[in-house]
CSV table of C-alpha atoms in Angstrom, one decimal:
chain,number,residue,atom,x,y,z
A,1,UNK,CA,118.6,16.8,198.0
A,2,UNK,CA,121.3,18.7,200.0
A,3,UNK,CA,124.5,17.6,197.8
A,4,UNK,CA,122.6,17.8,194.5
A,5,UNK,CA,121.9,22.1,195.9
A,6,UNK,CA,125.5,21.8,196.3
A,7,UNK,CA,126.9,20.7,193.3
A,8,UNK,CA,124.4,22.8,191.1
A,9,UNK,CA,126.2,26.0,193.6
A,10,UNK,CA,129.0,24.7,193.1
A,11,UNK,CA,128.5,24.3,189.2
A,12,UNK,CA,127.6,28.2,189.1
A,13,UNK,CA,130.4,29.7,190.6
A,14,UNK,CA,132.9,28.0,188.0
A,15,UNK,CA,130.4,28.8,185.7
A,16,UNK,CA,130.3,32.2,186.4
A,17,UNK,CA,134.4,32.4,187.1
A,18,UNK,CA,135.4,31.3,183.7
A,19,UNK,CA,133.0,33.7,182.5
A,20,UNK,CA,134.4,36.5,184.1
A,21,UNK,CA,138.2,35.2,183.5
A,22,UNK,CA,136.6,35.7,180.0
A,23,UNK,CA,135.0,38.8,180.6
A,24,UNK,CA,138.6,40.0,181.3
A,25,UNK,CA,141.0,38.4,178.5
A,26,UNK,CA,138.8,40.4,175.9
A,27,UNK,CA,139.1,43.9,178.0
A,28,UNK,CA,141.9,43.4,177.8
A,29,UNK,CA,142.3,42.6,174.3
A,30,UNK,CA,144.5,44.7,172.1
A,31,UNK,CA,142.5,44.4,169.0
A,32,UNK,CA,139.3,45.8,170.9
A,33,UNK,CA,140.8,48.7,171.6
A,34,UNK,CA,141.7,52.2,170.2
A,35,UNK,CA,145.8,52.3,169.4
A,36,UNK,CA,147.1,55.4,170.3
A,37,UNK,CA,150.6,54.6,168.6
A,38,UNK,CA,152.7,56.4,165.9
A,39,UNK,CA,150.3,56.3,162.7
A,40,UNK,CA,147.6,53.6,164.2
A,41,UNK,CA,150.4,51.1,163.9
A,42,UNK,CA,149.6,47.5,165.8
A,43,UNK,CA,151.1,47.4,169.0
A,44,UNK,CA,152.9,44.0,168.5
A,45,UNK,CA,154.6,44.1,171.6
A,46,UNK,CA,151.5,43.7,173.9
A,47,UNK,CA,149.7,41.3,171.4
A,48,UNK,CA,149.5,37.7,172.2
A,49,UNK,CA,148.6,34.3,170.6
A,50,UNK,CA,145.7,34.2,173.3
A,51,UNK,CA,144.6,37.7,171.9
A,52,UNK,CA,143.8,36.3,167.6
A,53,UNK,CA,140.7,33.9,168.3
A,54,UNK,CA,138.5,35.7,170.5
A,55,UNK,CA,139.2,39.3,168.3
A,56,UNK,CA,138.0,37.2,165.5
A,57,UNK,CA,135.2,35.9,167.0
A,58,UNK,CA,134.3,39.6,167.6
A,59,UNK,CA,134.8,40.7,165.0
A,60,UNK,CA,132.5,38.3,162.9
A,61,UNK,CA,130.2,38.8,165.6
A,62,UNK,CA,130.8,43.0,164.6
A,63,UNK,CA,130.2,42.5,161.3
A,64,UNK,CA,127.1,40.0,161.3
A,65,UNK,CA,125.5,42.9,163.7
A,66,UNK,CA,127.0,45.6,161.0
A,67,UNK,CA,125.2,43.8,157.7
A,68,UNK,CA,122.5,43.0,159.8
A,69,UNK,CA,121.7,47.4,159.9
A,70,UNK,CA,122.2,47.4,155.9
A,71,UNK,CA,119.6,44.5,155.5
A,72,UNK,CA,117.1,45.5,158.2
A,73,UNK,CA,117.5,49.5,157.2
A,74,UNK,CA,113.9,50.4,156.8
A,75,UNK,CA,114.9,53.1,154.3
A,76,UNK,CA,115.3,52.4,150.3
A,77,UNK,CA,118.8,51.0,149.1
A,78,UNK,CA,120.9,53.9,148.1
A,79,UNK,CA,124.6,53.9,147.6
A,80,UNK,CA,125.3,55.4,150.6
A,81,UNK,CA,122.9,53.2,153.5
A,82,UNK,CA,123.5,49.7,150.9
A,83,UNK,CA,127.6,50.1,149.4
A,84,UNK,CA,128.8,53.0,151.7
A,85,UNK,CA,127.8,51.2,154.3
A,86,UNK,CA,129.1,47.7,153.0
A,87,UNK,CA,132.5,49.2,152.5
A,88,UNK,CA,132.9,50.8,155.6
A,89,UNK,CA,131.8,47.3,157.9
A,90,UNK,CA,134.0,45.0,159.3
A,91,UNK,CA,136.9,47.0,160.4
A,92,UNK,CA,137.5,45.2,163.5
A,93,UNK,CA,137.7,42.3,161.5
A,94,UNK,CA,140.0,43.6,158.6
A,95,UNK,CA,142.1,44.9,161.8
A,96,UNK,CA,142.6,41.0,162.9
A,97,UNK,CA,143.3,39.6,159.6
A,98,UNK,CA,145.6,42.3,158.9
A,99,UNK,CA,147.9,41.6,161.7
A,100,UNK,CA,147.1,37.7,162.0
A,101,UNK,CA,147.9,37.6,158.6
A,102,UNK,CA,150.2,39.0,157.8
A,103,UNK,CA,152.9,37.5,161.1
A,104,UNK,CA,151.0,33.8,160.1
A,105,UNK,CA,153.6,34.7,156.7
A,106,UNK,CA,156.0,36.0,157.8
A,107,UNK,CA,156.9,34.2,161.2
A,108,UNK,CA,154.2,31.7,162.2
A,109,UNK,CA,154.4,29.0,164.7
A,110,UNK,CA,152.6,25.7,165.2
A,111,UNK,CA,150.6,27.9,167.3
A,112,UNK,CA,149.8,30.7,165.4
A,113,UNK,CA,149.3,27.8,162.4
A,114,UNK,CA,146.9,25.8,164.8
A,115,UNK,CA,144.7,29.6,164.6
A,116,UNK,CA,144.5,29.5,161.4
A,117,UNK,CA,143.4,25.9,160.6
A,118,UNK,CA,140.4,27.0,163.0
A,119,UNK,CA,140.0,30.2,161.7
A,120,UNK,CA,139.9,29.3,158.3
A,121,UNK,CA,136.9,27.5,158.5
A,122,UNK,CA,135.0,29.8,160.2
A,123,UNK,CA,136.2,32.8,157.9
A,124,UNK,CA,134.7,31.0,155.3
A,125,UNK,CA,131.7,30.2,156.6
A,126,UNK,CA,131.2,34.1,157.7
A,127,UNK,CA,132.3,35.0,154.3
A,128,UNK,CA,129.8,32.6,152.3
A,129,UNK,CA,127.1,34.1,154.4
A,130,UNK,CA,127.4,38.0,153.6
A,131,UNK,CA,128.2,36.9,149.8
A,132,UNK,CA,125.1,34.2,149.4
A,133,UNK,CA,122.9,36.9,151.6
A,134,UNK,CA,120.2,37.2,149.6
A,135,UNK,CA,118.4,40.0,151.1
A,136,UNK,CA,121.5,42.3,151.2
A,137,UNK,CA,122.1,41.2,147.3
A,138,UNK,CA,119.2,42.3,146.3
A,139,UNK,CA,119.7,45.9,147.6
A,140,UNK,CA,123.3,46.1,146.1
A,141,UNK,CA,121.9,44.7,142.9
A,142,UNK,CA,119.2,48.0,143.5
A,143,UNK,CA,121.8,50.7,143.5
A,144,UNK,CA,123.3,48.6,141.0
A,145,UNK,CA,120.9,48.8,138.1
A,146,UNK,CA,119.6,52.3,139.0
A,147,UNK,CA,123.7,53.5,138.7
A,148,UNK,CA,123.1,55.7,135.9
A,149,UNK,CA,121.1,57.6,137.1
A,150,UNK,CA,122.6,58.4,139.9
A,151,UNK,CA,125.9,60.7,139.2
A,152,UNK,CA,128.0,58.7,140.6
A,153,UNK,CA,131.5,59.7,140.9
A,154,UNK,CA,134.1,57.9,138.8
A,155,UNK,CA,135.4,56.6,141.9
A,156,UNK,CA,132.1,55.6,143.3
A,157,UNK,CA,130.7,53.5,140.0
A,158,UNK,CA,133.8,51.5,140.4
A,159,UNK,CA,133.0,50.8,144.5
A,160,UNK,CA,129.2,49.2,143.1
A,161,UNK,CA,129.9,48.2,140.1
A,162,UNK,CA,133.4,45.9,142.0
A,163,UNK,CA,130.8,45.2,145.1
A,164,UNK,CA,128.2,43.8,142.8
A,165,UNK,CA,130.2,42.0,140.6
A,166,UNK,CA,132.0,40.3,143.8
A,167,UNK,CA,128.8,38.8,145.1
A,168,UNK,CA,128.0,37.7,141.9
A,169,UNK,CA,131.2,35.9,141.5
A,170,UNK,CA,130.7,35.0,145.0
A,171,UNK,CA,127.6,32.8,144.6
A,172,UNK,CA,124.3,35.3,144.7
A,173,UNK,CA,123.0,34.5,141.3
A,174,UNK,CA,123.0,30.5,141.9
A,175,UNK,CA,119.6,28.6,143.0
A,176,UNK,CA,119.4,27.2,146.6
A,177,UNK,CA,120.9,24.2,146.1
A,178,UNK,CA,123.9,25.1,144.6
A,179,UNK,CA,125.0,27.7,147.0
A,180,UNK,CA,125.5,24.8,149.4
A,181,UNK,CA,127.0,23.1,147.3
A,182,UNK,CA,129.3,26.4,146.6
A,183,UNK,CA,130.3,26.9,150.8
A,184,UNK,CA,131.3,23.2,151.0
A,185,UNK,CA,133.9,23.6,148.2
A,186,UNK,CA,134.7,26.8,149.3
A,187,UNK,CA,135.3,25.8,152.8
A,188,UNK,CA,137.5,23.0,151.0
A,189,UNK,CA,139.8,25.3,148.9
A,190,UNK,CA,140.1,27.4,152.3
A,191,UNK,CA,141.5,24.2,154.0
A,192,UNK,CA,143.4,23.2,151.0
A,193,UNK,CA,144.9,26.6,150.3
A,194,UNK,CA,146.4,26.9,154.3
A,195,UNK,CA,147.8,23.4,153.6
A,196,UNK,CA,149.1,23.7,150.6
A,197,UNK,CA,151.4,26.6,152.0
A,198,UNK,CA,151.9,24.8,155.6
A,199,UNK,CA,153.9,22.4,153.3
A,200,UNK,CA,155.3,25.0,150.9
A,201,UNK,CA,156.8,26.3,154.1
A,202,UNK,CA,158.1,23.0,155.7
A,203,UNK,CA,159.3,22.0,152.4
A,204,UNK,CA,161.9,26.0,152.8
A,205,UNK,CA,162.7,25.0,156.0
A,206,UNK,CA,164.1,21.1,155.0
A,207,UNK,CA,166.0,22.6,152.3
A,208,UNK,CA,169.9,21.9,151.9
A,209,UNK,CA,172.0,23.3,149.6
A,210,UNK,CA,175.0,20.0,149.7
A,211,UNK,CA,178.0,22.0,148.4
A,212,UNK,CA,180.8,19.0,147.3
A,213,UNK,CA,183.2,21.2,145.3
A,214,UNK,CA,184.9,24.3,147.8
A,215,UNK,CA,185.3,25.9,144.1
A,216,UNK,CA,181.6,26.8,143.9
A,217,UNK,CA,182.5,29.0,146.8
A,218,UNK,CA,184.7,31.3,145.1
A,219,UNK,CA,183.5,35.0,145.6
A,220,UNK,CA,181.8,34.9,148.7
A,221,UNK,CA,182.6,36.5,152.2
A,222,UNK,CA,185.7,34.4,154.0
A,223,UNK,CA,182.8,34.3,157.1
A,224,UNK,CA,180.4,32.6,154.6
A,225,UNK,CA,182.3,29.9,153.3
A,226,UNK,CA,183.7,28.8,156.6
A,227,UNK,CA,180.1,28.9,157.7
A,228,UNK,CA,179.5,26.3,154.9
A,229,UNK,CA,183.0,24.1,155.4
A,230,UNK,CA,181.4,23.5,159.2
């Protein structure tokens, strides 16, 4: 019995240490603090590879809370409390997505590519959870159906129209069984698109132009000709 208690105590200590370490990492995650930089540009010098996945998870959690607040609003659906609220949500997630997406496209490496493989199904599931949220769609549709009576500006009318169309094209009107199939297709498309980009990058990196006739280098700077001849 004493041995079991000692093991349980040791396990508790280890779990507590891991949780504290994780909390410390989240506290220092540059995506989770305000960026005091010129024009709010990302502090690339502070961002490390290990920051991305926790930030994505935190962004998804925050966005889910924002969606829940819209869906559970006891007031009738309006342009402000539904369409505008939805449009202004996802701030943290978009911050992480924009930085990671651009860097992964322009300056990737094996670690970034591995994160992309983990993030792709996460984001596919999350986006489907939003677009296929029937309660959220009903609130959007309620506003869309009365848009002609709301005296909206041209920009506001476009926002509600694009929002409604995005949900319809995202499967909101599909029967329940087709929604599940739609989820599967989206997840497969996300992974296949990611694989295609990786294959394209690999082929680009492996490309070699063989010059057999030195005359084909005519007109190029001497430094380029010398480098090509080596």
